[in-house]
């Protein structure tokens, strides 16, 4: 959901942004298996399974990518899957296990919660609406939602829609609130996993805090920005943001494994289970011998447009390839989306409109987003032309070093 620019979230230009792990991922978009939380403490993970399909000859294969996938699983989450496409060639890899109770292996077509990858979909819809003349990114929040963002130094009349999408609004991220983190990311989650949050509740929580900075005077990753953006979409179209994503993106591209669940707690199949240490911080370190909780089912409304979507690697690859090839946005809007804001003290990372840009150690420039939510860490990265794209997911949210897989795929080591 709320993913936090986890890869970026070494990127923090404010103290509040720095305290965040959460799109670190909410990453970025909860659950109860059976009737209570299934606790699987002390389980031994099966050896990683590498039976990957490889139809690509790029750089002599994907041995480095598979090795990176295996190494991430050895150090943290139970299992992982990845799908790379280069031109017309495809490679799929998997490691570990998808279900600690049954030992089921991951499937390369498993569905998962994408976390903050949701944000790219939301930004795409906003830019389509701009191209249609239904709104302008120079409009303010108050132009569409008067009085929503007010108090404690917050002023929606001074925040442009553009600043929501590139995280320069200064609005506090509700996923940083200590009470929220306790409820959603600690063992309190087990009692609250089916609770429903409304967008207005989320915004009220956010504006109970002072902003990180005046609009346009800094960069700070805030999940609140995209919840507000979804409310603008509904005001401008008369439909929910979920309806607009389905109508404008999912149906035309035939992304049949992708959904916007709303308050539904179920994770559609095929899918494995999702696990968390529930440490109180999303994507934080987890002690190896600490309890592991099955968090597969939960009401993701607390994430909303910041990170609630469900998808699989094939659909995510198809979406980003379509985006970068110009199938979803006109040229001016795509250029606007890829106009980035630099992040203080993070020289190889910048942020556009629902898009991250990273320059990898080998000099390759990639675009996409990562995402984290309870029990799920994901990332999609692609070259700017969409010709080479990688999507991945891990079914645990602790000690995940997903960027290692991206580096291996695009740099070959």
Short mmCIF file of N, CA and C in Angstrom, two decimals, residues 2 37-45 73-78 100 181-182 184-190 274-296 373-377 395-400:
data_model
loop_
_atom_site.label_atom_id
_atom_site.label_comp_id
_atom_site.label_asym_id
_atom_site.label_seq_id
_atom_site.Cartn_x
_atom_site.Cartn_y
_atom_site.Cartn_z
N UNK A 2 1.13 1.28 0.87
CA UNK A 2 1.74 2.46 1.23
C UNK A 2 3.15 2.18 0.97
N UNK A 37 -5.40 -15.54 13.97
CA UNK A 37 -4.10 -15.45 13.31
C UNK A 37 -3.40 -16.77 13.47
N UNK A 38 -2.93 -17.29 12.37
CA UNK A 38 -2.19 -18.54 12.45
C UNK A 38 -0.75 -18.21 12.76
N UNK A 39 -0.26 -18.75 13.84
CA UNK A 39 1.11 -18.46 14.25
C UNK A 39 1.96 -19.68 13.92
N UNK A 40 2.98 -19.45 13.14
CA UNK A 40 3.83 -20.57 12.77
C UNK A 40 5.23 -20.28 13.28
N UNK A 41 5.41 -20.49 14.57
CA UNK A 41 6.71 -20.21 15.16
C UNK A 41 7.61 -21.43 15.01
N UNK A 42 8.88 -21.15 14.75
CA UNK A 42 9.87 -22.21 14.75
C UNK A 42 9.82 -23.13 13.56
N UNK A 43 9.13 -22.75 12.47
CA UNK A 43 9.09 -23.61 11.30
C UNK A 43 10.41 -23.52 10.56
N UNK A 44 10.82 -24.63 9.98
CA UNK A 44 12.02 -24.64 9.18
C UNK A 44 11.65 -24.44 7.72
N UNK A 45 12.29 -23.49 7.07
CA UNK A 45 11.98 -23.23 5.68
C UNK A 45 12.59 -24.31 4.80
N UNK A 73 15.79 -15.08 0.04
CA UNK A 73 14.97 -16.03 0.79
C UNK A 73 15.76 -16.66 1.93
N UNK A 74 17.03 -16.94 1.70
CA UNK A 74 17.83 -17.53 2.78
C UNK A 74 17.92 -16.60 3.98
N UNK A 75 17.86 -15.30 3.75
CA UNK A 75 18.07 -14.34 4.83
C UNK A 75 16.80 -13.82 5.47
N UNK A 76 15.62 -14.16 4.92
CA UNK A 76 14.42 -13.58 5.50
C UNK A 76 13.14 -14.26 5.10
N UNK A 77 12.45 -13.78 4.06
CA UNK A 77 11.09 -14.24 3.76
C UNK A 77 11.06 -15.71 3.35
N UNK A 78 9.90 -16.36 3.53
CA UNK A 78 9.80 -17.78 3.18
C UNK A 78 10.04 -18.08 1.70
N UNK A 100 4.06 -22.29 4.55
CA UNK A 100 4.87 -22.94 5.58
C UNK A 100 4.18 -24.16 6.18
N UNK A 181 0.70 2.50 13.46
CA UNK A 181 1.68 1.42 13.30
C UNK A 181 1.46 0.31 14.33
N UNK A 182 1.09 0.71 15.53
CA UNK A 182 0.83 -0.29 16.57
C UNK A 182 -0.37 -1.16 16.18
N UNK A 184 -1.63 -1.69 13.07
CA UNK A 184 -1.53 -2.43 11.82
C UNK A 184 -0.27 -3.29 11.67
N UNK A 185 0.81 -2.93 12.36
CA UNK A 185 2.08 -3.62 12.12
C UNK A 185 2.63 -4.38 13.33
N UNK A 186 1.95 -4.28 14.48
CA UNK A 186 2.35 -5.08 15.64
C UNK A 186 1.34 -6.22 15.78
N UNK A 187 1.45 -6.99 16.83
CA UNK A 187 0.51 -8.09 17.03
C UNK A 187 -0.92 -7.60 17.29
N UNK A 188 -1.10 -6.29 17.52
CA UNK A 188 -2.46 -5.75 17.60
C UNK A 188 -3.22 -5.96 16.29
N UNK A 189 -2.47 -6.08 15.21
CA UNK A 189 -3.07 -6.35 13.89
C UNK A 189 -4.01 -7.55 13.94
N UNK A 190 -3.68 -8.54 14.74
CA UNK A 190 -4.47 -9.76 14.78
C UNK A 190 -5.89 -9.50 15.26
N UNK A 274 0.93 -15.42 3.09
CA UNK A 274 1.74 -14.23 3.35
C UNK A 274 2.07 -14.19 4.84
N UNK A 275 3.31 -13.81 5.19
CA UNK A 275 3.78 -13.93 6.56
C UNK A 275 4.45 -12.65 7.05
N UNK A 276 4.32 -12.42 8.36
CA UNK A 276 4.92 -11.25 8.98
C UNK A 276 5.41 -11.60 10.38
N UNK A 277 6.40 -10.86 10.84
CA UNK A 277 6.85 -10.96 12.23
C UNK A 277 6.05 -10.02 13.13
N UNK A 278 5.30 -9.08 12.55
CA UNK A 278 4.48 -8.13 13.30
C UNK A 278 5.29 -7.45 14.40
N UNK A 279 6.38 -6.84 13.99
CA UNK A 279 7.30 -6.19 14.93
C UNK A 279 6.87 -4.78 15.32
N UNK A 280 5.86 -4.24 14.65
CA UNK A 280 5.47 -2.86 14.88
C UNK A 280 5.99 -1.91 13.81
N UNK A 281 6.87 -2.41 12.96
CA UNK A 281 7.38 -1.66 11.83
C UNK A 281 7.26 -2.55 10.60
N UNK A 282 6.66 -2.04 9.54
CA UNK A 282 6.58 -2.82 8.33
C UNK A 282 7.96 -2.93 7.69
N UNK A 283 8.30 -4.13 7.25
CA UNK A 283 9.56 -4.37 6.53
C UNK A 283 10.78 -4.16 7.40
N UNK A 284 10.61 -4.30 8.68
CA UNK A 284 11.76 -4.20 9.57
C UNK A 284 12.44 -5.54 9.73
N UNK A 285 13.53 -5.55 10.50
CA UNK A 285 14.21 -6.82 10.75
C UNK A 285 13.37 -7.71 11.66
N UNK A 286 13.51 -9.00 11.47
CA UNK A 286 12.80 -9.94 12.32
C UNK A 286 13.79 -10.94 12.89
N UNK A 287 13.69 -11.20 14.16
CA UNK A 287 14.59 -12.17 14.77
C UNK A 287 14.29 -13.56 14.20
N UNK A 288 15.31 -14.33 13.84
CA UNK A 288 15.09 -15.63 13.18
C UNK A 288 14.19 -16.57 13.96
N UNK A 289 14.28 -16.56 15.30
CA UNK A 289 13.51 -17.51 16.09
C UNK A 289 12.21 -16.93 16.63
N UNK A 290 11.88 -15.71 16.21
CA UNK A 290 10.64 -15.11 16.68
C UNK A 290 9.44 -15.68 15.93
N UNK A 291 8.26 -15.50 16.50
CA UNK A 291 7.04 -16.04 15.90
C UNK A 291 6.81 -15.46 14.52
N UNK A 292 6.30 -16.30 13.63
CA UNK A 292 5.93 -15.89 12.28
C UNK A 292 4.42 -16.04 12.16
N UNK A 293 3.75 -14.99 11.72
CA UNK A 293 2.29 -14.96 11.68
C UNK A 293 1.79 -15.03 10.24
N UNK A 294 0.76 -15.82 10.04
CA UNK A 294 0.10 -15.87 8.73
C UNK A 294 -0.84 -14.66 8.64
N UNK A 295 -0.53 -13.76 7.72
CA UNK A 295 -1.32 -12.52 7.58
C UNK A 295 -1.94 -12.44 6.19
N UNK A 296 -2.29 -13.58 5.63
CA UNK A 296 -2.74 -13.62 4.24
C UNK A 296 -4.04 -12.85 4.04
N UNK A 373 3.35 -4.29 2.04
CA UNK A 373 2.17 -4.34 2.89
C UNK A 373 2.33 -5.60 3.73
N UNK A 374 1.52 -5.78 4.74
CA UNK A 374 1.72 -6.92 5.63
C UNK A 374 1.88 -8.22 4.83
N UNK A 375 3.04 -8.87 5.04
CA UNK A 375 3.27 -10.17 4.43
C UNK A 375 3.68 -10.16 2.97
N UNK A 376 3.98 -9.00 2.41
CA UNK A 376 4.24 -8.96 0.97
C UNK A 376 5.14 -7.79 0.62
N UNK A 377 6.26 -8.08 -0.06
CA UNK A 377 7.17 -7.06 -0.56
C UNK A 377 7.33 -7.29 -2.06
N UNK A 395 6.94 -13.33 -0.09
CA UNK A 395 5.75 -13.52 0.74
C UNK A 395 6.06 -13.41 2.24
N UNK A 396 7.00 -12.54 2.58
CA UNK A 396 7.30 -12.19 3.95
C UNK A 396 7.77 -10.75 3.97
N UNK A 397 7.61 -10.06 5.09
CA UNK A 397 7.91 -8.62 5.11
C UNK A 397 9.05 -8.27 6.07
N UNK A 398 9.97 -9.20 6.30
CA UNK A 398 11.10 -8.89 7.18
C UNK A 398 12.40 -9.30 6.48
N UNK A 399 13.43 -8.52 6.73
CA UNK A 399 14.77 -8.81 6.18
C UNK A 399 14.73 -9.05 4.67
N UNK A 400 13.94 -8.27 3.97
CA UNK A 400 13.82 -8.44 2.52
C UNK A 400 14.74 -7.45 1.82
#
